[in-house]
Amino acid sequence: MNRNIKRLTRIGVIAGLYVALTYLTYTFSYMPIQVRVAEALTVLPFLFPEAVWGVAIGCFIANIASPFGPIDIILGTSLTLIAALLTRRLARTKKLYLAPLPPIIINAFGVALYVTSLAGLLGPKGLTISKVGTFSYIFTHFELRPYIIGVIWIAIGEAIATYALGLPLLYALTKKGEKNEN
């Protein structure tokens, strides 16, 4: 199979899995205390460079259904992309156990910034303030204590997804003979 077709296929499969897993576990994928099972896939850039785009595209599509609206689509996807790029960079170390660290750290500190500020504004149809006012609201209503608590809870959820699910996936793919395509 042509290498480009194989990579594009892998991007599509990873993106599709990310979306499907997020929607199947919707009730605990978007809240302040969250375990987004699809985040297990964020370790895949360690083995596959194209997985960076697969998880970013999957996150973008999945966040369309987020109760946090455009803020989660833009910031959540950007944070996932940054974490995926850092995970890819860690591949140079050849230490699989490090792969979950970027998604845990980036999402804990980044997602907590807006989730802890906006969680109280969620109504039945999502955010109850205008999309334009969302960014200014986050920074004018920032409180350190809820933020730190949010960082801890998101880090725990992210660690569950990436270490309990993602790392075994990496080891399984490595044992099956999937090699790093530099």
Short mmCIF file of C-alpha atoms in Angstrom, two decimals:
data_model
loop_
_atom_site.label_atom_id
_atom_site.label_comp_id
_atom_site.label_asym_id
_atom_site.label_seq_id
_atom_site.Cartn_x
_atom_site.Cartn_y
_atom_site.Cartn_z
CA MET A 1 0.00 0.00 0.00
CA ASN A 2 1.22 3.50 -0.83
CA ARG A 3 2.79 5.13 2.26
CA ASN A 4 0.68 8.32 1.91
CA ILE A 5 -2.55 6.35 1.64
CA LYS A 6 -1.57 4.35 4.71
CA ARG A 7 -0.90 7.54 6.69
CA LEU A 8 -4.12 9.23 5.56
CA THR A 9 -6.05 6.10 6.47
CA ARG A 10 -4.44 6.05 9.91
CA ILE A 11 -5.35 9.73 10.42
CA GLY A 12 -8.97 9.00 9.51
CA VAL A 13 -9.22 5.92 11.70
CA ILE A 14 -7.71 7.69 14.72
CA ALA A 15 -9.95 10.74 14.23
CA GLY A 16 -13.02 8.53 13.83
CA LEU A 17 -12.17 6.48 16.92
CA TYR A 18 -11.59 9.64 18.94
CA VAL A 19 -15.01 11.02 17.97
CA ALA A 20 -16.81 7.71 18.50
CA LEU A 21 -15.23 7.08 21.90
CA THR A 22 -16.00 10.63 23.04
CA TYR A 23 -19.64 10.44 21.97
CA LEU A 24 -20.10 6.95 23.44
CA THR A 25 -18.81 8.22 26.79
CA TYR A 26 -20.42 11.67 26.49
CA THR A 27 -21.68 11.89 30.07
CA PHE A 28 -18.18 11.90 31.51
CA SER A 29 -16.22 13.36 28.58
CA TYR A 30 -17.00 17.06 28.99
CA MET A 31 -17.46 17.86 32.67
CA PRO A 32 -15.04 19.44 35.16
CA ILE A 33 -14.34 15.96 36.58
CA GLN A 34 -13.84 14.09 33.33
CA VAL A 35 -12.36 10.91 32.01
CA ARG A 36 -12.38 11.25 28.25
CA VAL A 37 -11.69 7.66 27.17
CA ALA A 38 -10.69 8.90 23.70
CA GLU A 39 -7.69 10.60 25.28
CA ALA A 40 -6.09 7.15 25.38
CA LEU A 41 -5.39 7.78 21.69
CA THR A 42 -3.30 10.87 22.45
CA VAL A 43 -0.28 8.65 23.11
CA LEU A 44 -0.29 7.33 19.52
CA PRO A 45 1.88 10.18 18.15
CA PHE A 46 4.71 8.51 20.07
CA LEU A 47 4.66 5.73 17.44
CA PHE A 48 3.00 7.37 14.45
CA PRO A 49 3.73 10.98 13.33
CA GLU A 50 0.40 11.18 11.50
CA ALA A 51 -1.46 10.42 14.74
CA VAL A 52 -0.81 14.07 15.69
CA TRP A 53 -3.38 15.08 13.06
CA GLY A 54 -5.69 12.16 13.81
CA VAL A 55 -6.16 13.12 17.46
CA ALA A 56 -6.37 16.86 16.66
CA ILE A 57 -9.04 16.36 13.98
CA GLY A 58 -10.90 13.89 16.20
CA CYS A 59 -10.84 16.33 19.10
CA PHE A 60 -12.08 19.16 16.89
CA ILE A 61 -15.04 17.12 15.65
CA ALA A 62 -15.82 15.70 19.11
CA ASN A 63 -15.77 19.15 20.69
CA ILE A 64 -18.51 20.36 18.35
CA ALA A 65 -20.88 18.61 20.78
CA SER A 66 -19.20 20.10 23.85
CA PRO A 67 -21.42 22.08 26.22
CA PHE A 68 -18.60 24.65 26.34
CA GLY A 69 -19.16 25.43 22.65
CA PRO A 70 -16.63 27.28 20.50
CA ILE A 71 -14.24 27.80 23.39
CA ASP A 72 -13.77 24.03 23.68
CA ILE A 73 -13.58 23.61 19.92
CA ILE A 74 -10.81 26.21 19.64
CA LEU A 75 -8.89 25.88 22.90
CA GLY A 76 -9.51 22.17 23.49
CA THR A 77 -8.34 21.29 19.99
CA SER A 78 -5.32 23.59 20.25
CA LEU A 79 -4.30 22.03 23.56
CA THR A 80 -4.69 18.53 22.12
CA LEU A 81 -2.58 19.49 19.10
CA ILE A 82 0.17 20.92 21.33
CA ALA A 83 0.12 17.82 23.55
CA ALA A 84 0.26 15.54 20.49
CA LEU A 85 3.24 17.45 19.07
CA LEU A 86 5.07 17.19 22.39
CA THR A 87 4.25 13.48 22.62
CA ARG A 88 5.68 13.03 19.14
CA ARG A 89 8.83 14.84 20.22
CA LEU A 90 9.19 12.48 23.19
CA ALA A 91 9.43 9.56 20.75
CA ARG A 92 13.14 10.39 20.46
CA THR A 93 13.60 9.14 24.02
CA LYS A 94 12.25 5.67 23.13
CA LYS A 95 10.69 5.61 26.64
CA LEU A 96 7.05 4.64 26.13
CA TYR A 97 6.09 5.44 29.73
CA LEU A 98 6.72 9.16 29.04
CA ALA A 99 4.14 9.35 26.22
CA PRO A 100 1.16 10.17 28.49
CA LEU A 101 2.86 13.13 30.19
CA PRO A 102 2.18 15.87 27.59
CA PRO A 103 -1.58 15.18 27.35
CA ILE A 104 -1.85 15.05 31.14
CA ILE A 105 0.09 18.25 31.78
CA ILE A 106 -1.19 20.34 28.85
CA ASN A 107 -4.85 19.39 29.33
CA ALA A 108 -4.79 19.65 33.12
CA PHE A 109 -3.49 23.20 33.13
CA GLY A 110 -5.13 24.35 29.87
CA VAL A 111 -8.61 22.82 30.00
CA ALA A 112 -8.96 23.64 33.71
CA LEU A 113 -8.49 27.31 32.84
CA TYR A 114 -11.79 27.54 31.00
CA VAL A 115 -13.76 24.63 32.45
CA THR A 116 -13.49 25.87 36.05
CA SER A 117 -14.49 29.41 35.06
CA LEU A 118 -17.37 28.45 32.78
CA ALA A 119 -18.86 25.35 34.45
CA GLY A 120 -21.29 27.45 36.50
CA LEU A 121 -22.65 29.07 33.34
CA LEU A 122 -23.82 25.89 31.65
CA GLY A 123 -27.51 25.73 30.91
CA PRO A 124 -29.55 23.06 29.12
CA LYS A 125 -28.31 24.34 25.74
CA GLY A 126 -24.69 25.00 26.66
CA LEU A 127 -23.14 28.26 27.79
CA THR A 128 -25.52 30.98 28.90
CA ILE A 129 -23.27 33.87 27.85
CA SER A 130 -22.37 35.12 24.40
CA LYS A 131 -19.51 33.52 22.57
CA VAL A 132 -17.77 36.90 22.33
CA GLY A 133 -17.94 37.42 26.09
CA THR A 134 -16.60 33.97 26.91
CA PHE A 135 -12.88 34.78 26.71
CA SER A 136 -13.17 37.95 28.77
CA TYR A 137 -15.37 36.14 31.31
CA ILE A 138 -12.72 33.46 31.83
CA PHE A 139 -10.05 35.98 32.72
CA THR A 140 -12.23 38.35 34.74
CA HIS A 141 -13.72 35.51 36.82
CA PHE A 142 -10.57 33.46 37.33
CA GLU A 143 -10.08 32.11 40.86
CA LEU A 144 -6.97 30.22 41.87
CA ARG A 145 -8.51 27.67 44.25
CA PRO A 146 -11.14 26.28 41.82
CA TYR A 147 -8.50 26.33 39.09
CA ILE A 148 -6.05 24.23 41.14
CA ILE A 149 -8.84 21.79 42.02
CA GLY A 150 -9.77 21.62 38.33
CA VAL A 151 -6.14 20.98 37.36
CA ILE A 152 -5.97 18.09 39.83
CA TRP A 153 -9.26 16.49 38.69
CA ILE A 154 -8.50 16.86 35.00
CA ALA A 155 -4.98 15.48 35.54
CA ILE A 156 -6.45 12.45 37.33
CA GLY A 157 -8.97 11.83 34.54
CA GLU A 158 -6.29 12.31 31.90
CA ALA A 159 -3.91 9.97 33.73
CA ILE A 160 -6.61 7.30 33.86
CA ALA A 161 -7.22 7.61 30.12
CA THR A 162 -3.57 7.80 29.07
CA TYR A 163 -1.79 5.54 31.55
CA ALA A 164 -4.51 2.94 32.21
CA LEU A 165 -5.74 2.73 28.59
CA GLY A 166 -3.28 4.50 26.29
CA LEU A 167 -0.01 3.08 27.58
CA PRO A 168 -1.15 -0.57 27.30
CA LEU A 169 -2.25 0.28 23.75
CA LEU A 170 1.25 1.58 22.97
CA TYR A 171 2.88 -1.52 24.40
CA ALA A 172 0.50 -3.76 22.43
CA LEU A 173 1.24 -1.92 19.18
CA THR A 174 4.97 -2.09 19.84
CA LYS A 175 4.82 -5.83 20.52
CA LYS A 176 2.78 -6.42 17.35
CA GLY A 177 5.68 -5.09 15.34
CA GLU A 178 4.36 -1.63 14.56
CA LYS A 179 7.53 0.41 14.16
CA ASN A 180 8.13 4.11 14.45
CA GLU A 181 7.95 5.63 10.94
CA ASN A 182 10.34 8.55 11.15
#
